[in-house]
mmCIF file of C-alpha atoms in Angstrom:
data_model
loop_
_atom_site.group_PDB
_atom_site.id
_atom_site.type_symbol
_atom_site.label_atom_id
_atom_site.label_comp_id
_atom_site.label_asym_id
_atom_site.label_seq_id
_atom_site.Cartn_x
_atom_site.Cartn_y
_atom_site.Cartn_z
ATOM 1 C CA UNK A 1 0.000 0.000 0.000
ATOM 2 C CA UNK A 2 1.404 3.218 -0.880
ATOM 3 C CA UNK A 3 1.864 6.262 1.447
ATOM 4 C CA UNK A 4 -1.106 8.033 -0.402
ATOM 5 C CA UNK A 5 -3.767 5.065 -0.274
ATOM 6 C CA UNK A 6 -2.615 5.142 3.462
ATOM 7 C CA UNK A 7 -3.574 8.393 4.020
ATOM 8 C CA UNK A 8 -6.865 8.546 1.977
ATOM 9 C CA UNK A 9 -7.497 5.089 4.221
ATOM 10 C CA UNK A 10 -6.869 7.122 7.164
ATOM 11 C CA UNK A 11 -8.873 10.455 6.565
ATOM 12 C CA UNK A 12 -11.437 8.223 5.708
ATOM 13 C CA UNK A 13 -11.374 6.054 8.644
ATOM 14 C CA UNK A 14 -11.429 10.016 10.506
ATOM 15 C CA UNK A 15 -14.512 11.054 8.645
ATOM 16 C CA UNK A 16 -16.548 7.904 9.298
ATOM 17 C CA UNK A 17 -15.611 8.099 13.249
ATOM 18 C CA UNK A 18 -16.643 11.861 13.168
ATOM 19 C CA UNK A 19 -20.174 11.042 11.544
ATOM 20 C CA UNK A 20 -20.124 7.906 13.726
ATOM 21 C CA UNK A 21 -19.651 9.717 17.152
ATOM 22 C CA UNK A 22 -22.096 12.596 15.911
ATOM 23 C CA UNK A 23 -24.832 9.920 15.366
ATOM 24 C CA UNK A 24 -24.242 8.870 18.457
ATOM 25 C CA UNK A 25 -24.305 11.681 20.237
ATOM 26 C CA UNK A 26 -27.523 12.983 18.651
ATOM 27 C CA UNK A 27 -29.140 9.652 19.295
ATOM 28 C CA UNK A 28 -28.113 10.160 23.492
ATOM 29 C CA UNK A 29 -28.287 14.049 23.729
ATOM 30 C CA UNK A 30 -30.349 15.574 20.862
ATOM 31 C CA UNK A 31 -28.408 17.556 17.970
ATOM 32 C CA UNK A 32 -28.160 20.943 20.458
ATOM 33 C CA UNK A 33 -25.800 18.793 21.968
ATOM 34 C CA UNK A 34 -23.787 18.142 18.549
ATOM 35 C CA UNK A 35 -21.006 21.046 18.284
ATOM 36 C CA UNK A 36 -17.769 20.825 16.829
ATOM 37 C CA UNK A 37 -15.945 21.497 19.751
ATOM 38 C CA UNK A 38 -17.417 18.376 21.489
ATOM 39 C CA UNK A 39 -17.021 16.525 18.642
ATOM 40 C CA UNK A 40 -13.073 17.135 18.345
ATOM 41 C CA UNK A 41 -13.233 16.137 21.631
ATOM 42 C CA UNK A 42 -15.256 12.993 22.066
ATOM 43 C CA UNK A 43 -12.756 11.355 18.767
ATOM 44 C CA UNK A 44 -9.568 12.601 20.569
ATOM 45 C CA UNK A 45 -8.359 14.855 16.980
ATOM 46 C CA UNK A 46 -8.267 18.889 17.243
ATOM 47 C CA UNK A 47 -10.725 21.343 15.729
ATOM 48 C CA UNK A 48 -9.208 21.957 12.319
ATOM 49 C CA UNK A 49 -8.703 18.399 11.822
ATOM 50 C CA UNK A 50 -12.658 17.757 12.106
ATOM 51 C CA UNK A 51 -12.823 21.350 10.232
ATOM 52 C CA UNK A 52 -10.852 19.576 7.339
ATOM 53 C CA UNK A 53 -13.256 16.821 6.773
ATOM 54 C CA UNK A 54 -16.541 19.040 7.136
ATOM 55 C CA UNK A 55 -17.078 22.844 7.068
ATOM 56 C CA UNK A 56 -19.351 22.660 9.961
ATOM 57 C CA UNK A 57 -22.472 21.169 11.843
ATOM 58 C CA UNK A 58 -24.612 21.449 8.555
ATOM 59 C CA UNK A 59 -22.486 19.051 6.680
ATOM 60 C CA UNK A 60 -22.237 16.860 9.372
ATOM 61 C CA UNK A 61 -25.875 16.446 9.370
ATOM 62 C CA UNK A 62 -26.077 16.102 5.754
ATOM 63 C CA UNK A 63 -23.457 12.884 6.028
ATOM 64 C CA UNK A 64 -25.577 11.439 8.923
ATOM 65 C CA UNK A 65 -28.384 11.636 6.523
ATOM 66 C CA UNK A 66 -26.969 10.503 3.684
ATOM 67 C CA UNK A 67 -25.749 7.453 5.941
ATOM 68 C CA UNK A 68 -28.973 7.221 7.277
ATOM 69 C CA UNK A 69 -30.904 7.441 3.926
ATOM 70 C CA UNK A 70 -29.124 4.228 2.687
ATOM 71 C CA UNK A 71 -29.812 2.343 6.026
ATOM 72 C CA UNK A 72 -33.662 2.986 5.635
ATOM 73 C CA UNK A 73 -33.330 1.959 1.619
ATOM 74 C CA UNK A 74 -31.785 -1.247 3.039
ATOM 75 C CA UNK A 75 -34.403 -2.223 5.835
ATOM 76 C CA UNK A 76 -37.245 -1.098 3.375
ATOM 77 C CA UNK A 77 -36.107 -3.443 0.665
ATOM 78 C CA UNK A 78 -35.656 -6.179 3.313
ATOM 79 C CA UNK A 79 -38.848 -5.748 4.855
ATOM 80 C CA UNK A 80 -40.618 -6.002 1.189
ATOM 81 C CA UNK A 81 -38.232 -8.961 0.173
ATOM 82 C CA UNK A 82 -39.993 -11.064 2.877
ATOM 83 C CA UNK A 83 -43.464 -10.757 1.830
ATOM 84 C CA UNK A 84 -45.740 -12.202 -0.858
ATOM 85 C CA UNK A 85 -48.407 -9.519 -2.350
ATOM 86 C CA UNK A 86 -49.056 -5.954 -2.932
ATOM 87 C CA UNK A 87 -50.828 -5.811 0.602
ATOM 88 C CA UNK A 88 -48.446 -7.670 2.588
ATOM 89 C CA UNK A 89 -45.664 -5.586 0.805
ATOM 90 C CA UNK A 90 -47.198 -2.177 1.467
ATOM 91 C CA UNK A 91 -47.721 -3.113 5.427
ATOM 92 C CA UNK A 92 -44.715 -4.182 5.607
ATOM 93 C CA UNK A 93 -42.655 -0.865 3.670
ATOM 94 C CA UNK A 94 -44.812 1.238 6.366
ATOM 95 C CA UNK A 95 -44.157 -0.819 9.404
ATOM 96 C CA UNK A 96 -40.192 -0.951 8.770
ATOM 97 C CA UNK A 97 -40.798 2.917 7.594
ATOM 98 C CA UNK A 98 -41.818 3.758 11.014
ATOM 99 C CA UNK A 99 -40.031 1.395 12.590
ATOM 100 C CA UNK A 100 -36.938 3.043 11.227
ATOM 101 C CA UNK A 101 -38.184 6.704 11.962
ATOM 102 C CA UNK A 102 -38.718 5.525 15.699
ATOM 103 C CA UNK A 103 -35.412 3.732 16.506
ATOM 104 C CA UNK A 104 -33.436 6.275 14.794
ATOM 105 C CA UNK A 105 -34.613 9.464 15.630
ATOM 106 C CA UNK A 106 -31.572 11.703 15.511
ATOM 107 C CA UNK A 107 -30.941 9.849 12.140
ATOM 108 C CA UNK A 108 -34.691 10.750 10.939
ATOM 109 C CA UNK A 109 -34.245 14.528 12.386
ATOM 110 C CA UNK A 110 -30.786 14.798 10.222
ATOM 111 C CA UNK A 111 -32.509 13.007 7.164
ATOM 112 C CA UNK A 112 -35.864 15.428 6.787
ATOM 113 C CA UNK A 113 -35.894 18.544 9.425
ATOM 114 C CA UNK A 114 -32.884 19.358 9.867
ATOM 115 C CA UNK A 115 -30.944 21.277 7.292
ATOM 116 C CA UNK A 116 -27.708 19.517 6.034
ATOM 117 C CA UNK A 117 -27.803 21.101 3.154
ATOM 118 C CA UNK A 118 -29.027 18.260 0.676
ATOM 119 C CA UNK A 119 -31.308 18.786 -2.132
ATOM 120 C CA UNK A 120 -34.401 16.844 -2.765
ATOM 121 C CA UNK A 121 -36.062 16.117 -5.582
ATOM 122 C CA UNK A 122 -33.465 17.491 -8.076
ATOM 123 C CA UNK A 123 -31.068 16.713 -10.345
ATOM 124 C CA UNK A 124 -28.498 17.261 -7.597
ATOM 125 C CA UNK A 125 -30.033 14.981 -5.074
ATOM 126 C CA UNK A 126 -27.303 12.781 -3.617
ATOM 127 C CA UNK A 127 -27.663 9.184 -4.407
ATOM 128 C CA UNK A 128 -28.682 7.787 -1.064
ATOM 129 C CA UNK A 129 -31.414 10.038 -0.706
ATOM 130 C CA UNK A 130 -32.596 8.832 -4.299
ATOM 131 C CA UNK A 131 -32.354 5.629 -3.462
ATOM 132 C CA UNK A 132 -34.184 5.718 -0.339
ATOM 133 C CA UNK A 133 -37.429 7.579 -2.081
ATOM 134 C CA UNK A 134 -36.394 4.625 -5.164
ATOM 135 C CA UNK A 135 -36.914 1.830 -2.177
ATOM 136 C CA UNK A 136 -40.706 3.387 -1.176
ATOM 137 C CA UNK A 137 -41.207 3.999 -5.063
ATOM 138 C CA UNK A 138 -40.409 -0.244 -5.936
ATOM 139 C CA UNK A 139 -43.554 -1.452 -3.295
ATOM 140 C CA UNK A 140 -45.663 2.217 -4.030
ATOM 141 C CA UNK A 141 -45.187 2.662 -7.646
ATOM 142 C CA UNK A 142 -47.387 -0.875 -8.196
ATOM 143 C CA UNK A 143 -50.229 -0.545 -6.555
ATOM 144 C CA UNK A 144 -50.260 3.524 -7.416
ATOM 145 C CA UNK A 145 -53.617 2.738 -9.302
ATOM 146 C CA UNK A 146 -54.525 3.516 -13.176
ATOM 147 C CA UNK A 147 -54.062 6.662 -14.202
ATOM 148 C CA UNK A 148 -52.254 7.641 -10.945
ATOM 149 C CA UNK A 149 -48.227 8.624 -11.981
ATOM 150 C CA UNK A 150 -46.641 6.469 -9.084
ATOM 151 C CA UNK A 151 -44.091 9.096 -7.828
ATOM 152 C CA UNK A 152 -46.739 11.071 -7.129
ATOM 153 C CA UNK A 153 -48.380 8.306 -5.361
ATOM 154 C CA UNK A 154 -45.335 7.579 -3.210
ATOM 155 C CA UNK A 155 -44.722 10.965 -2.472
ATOM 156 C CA UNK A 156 -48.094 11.373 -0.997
ATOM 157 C CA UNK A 157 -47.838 7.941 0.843
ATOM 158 C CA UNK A 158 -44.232 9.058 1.956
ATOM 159 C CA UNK A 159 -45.704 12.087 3.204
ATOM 160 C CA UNK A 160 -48.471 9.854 5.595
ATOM 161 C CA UNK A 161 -46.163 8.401 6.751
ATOM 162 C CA UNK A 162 -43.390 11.200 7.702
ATOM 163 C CA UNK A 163 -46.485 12.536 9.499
ATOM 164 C CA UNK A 164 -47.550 9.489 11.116
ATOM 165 C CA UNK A 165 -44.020 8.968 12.051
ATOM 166 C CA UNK A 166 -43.253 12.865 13.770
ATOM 167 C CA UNK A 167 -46.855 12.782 15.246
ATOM 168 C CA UNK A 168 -46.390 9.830 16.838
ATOM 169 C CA UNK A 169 -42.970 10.778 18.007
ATOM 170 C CA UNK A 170 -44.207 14.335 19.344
ATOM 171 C CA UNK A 171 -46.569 12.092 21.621
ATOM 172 C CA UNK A 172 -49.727 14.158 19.286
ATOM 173 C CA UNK A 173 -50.994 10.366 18.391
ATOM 174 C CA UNK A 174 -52.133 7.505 20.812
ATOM 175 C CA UNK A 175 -49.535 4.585 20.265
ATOM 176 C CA UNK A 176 -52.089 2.177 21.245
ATOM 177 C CA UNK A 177 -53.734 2.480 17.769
ATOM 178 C CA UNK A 178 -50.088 2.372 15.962
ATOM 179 C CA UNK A 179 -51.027 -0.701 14.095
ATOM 180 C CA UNK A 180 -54.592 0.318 12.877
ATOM 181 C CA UNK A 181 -53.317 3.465 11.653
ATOM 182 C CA UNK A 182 -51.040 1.226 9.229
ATOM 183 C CA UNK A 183 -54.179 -1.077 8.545
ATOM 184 C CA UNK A 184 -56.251 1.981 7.389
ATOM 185 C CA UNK A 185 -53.790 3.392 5.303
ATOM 186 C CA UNK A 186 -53.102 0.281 3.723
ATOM 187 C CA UNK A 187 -56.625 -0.470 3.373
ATOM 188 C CA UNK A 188 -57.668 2.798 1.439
ATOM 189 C CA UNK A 189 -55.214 1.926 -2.076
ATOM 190 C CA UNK A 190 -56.635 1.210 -4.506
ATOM 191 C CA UNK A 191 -55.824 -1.631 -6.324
ATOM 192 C CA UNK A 192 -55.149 -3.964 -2.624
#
């Protein structure tokens, strides 16, 4: 291994531990408690040295979401891949939807109200985050209806359930009828 593949290996072994330990941190303490000075010194590296792998909070966020974007395309396609039918599919993208948005909160926050400076919906619009809407889109897009352009359909059952998900979280909605909420969602497509 040469001195330069060393180094890129290191910085990016640096970058990963900084978005690592700023996950965590959110996840235990909020993202109030998130600052770079904390930061520097919860990986044991200086200031400038987290300063040279992001400009600040903002992109920190943005690689937390970007990280987290891919996890939730992963555990959406996983929870579809297990299932037989447009029904079963559907209850089971929302369930691991929510089920995402609930164990990973500081992840969630960072991914869609938080500003780290991502584009959506634009030619710009980092891969992950693509991917992710891609991963609703595969289940969504097929039972969208005739007539009905299926990225509008996911968006609009994205959006349910991004409301379902902070509601719930802001303690607005009874958790006791978690499950029906799914069930009457899923019951009112179309085509299932």
């Amino acid at each position: 291994m040469s001195v330069q593949e060393r180094k890129q290996r290191e910085r990016a072994d640096r970058e990963r531990l900084i978005v690592a330990t700023a996950r965590e941190l959110a996840e235990q303490q909020g993202w109030d408690a998130v600052t770079t000075r904390l930061l520097a010194e919860r990986i044991e590296y200086s200031q400038p040295v987290l300063y040279s792998h992001f400009r600040g909070k903002r992109e920190i966020i943005g690689a937390v979401a970007l990280e987290g974007a891919a996890e939730m395309a992963t555990a959406l396609r996983a929870a579809t891949a297990a299932t037989d039918g447009p029904r079963t599919r559907v209850t089971a993208l929302a369930r691991a939807y929510l089920d995402f948005a609930e164990h990973n909160p500081a992840v969630y926050d960072a991914m869609f109200q938080l500003d780290g400076g991502l584009t959506f919906a634009k030619d710009d619009t980092p891969e992950p985050l693509k991917d992710a809407f891609a991963a609703l889109l595969e289940t969504l897009g097929a039972v969208a209806g005739d007539g009905v352009h299926p990225g509008l359909f996911t968006e609009l059952f994205w959006a349910s359930l991004h409301g379902l998900a902070t509601l719930t979280r802001a303690g607005r909605l009874p958790p006791e009828y978690a499950e029906r909420r799914i069930e009457l969602l899923v019951d009112r497509l179309p085509l299932l």
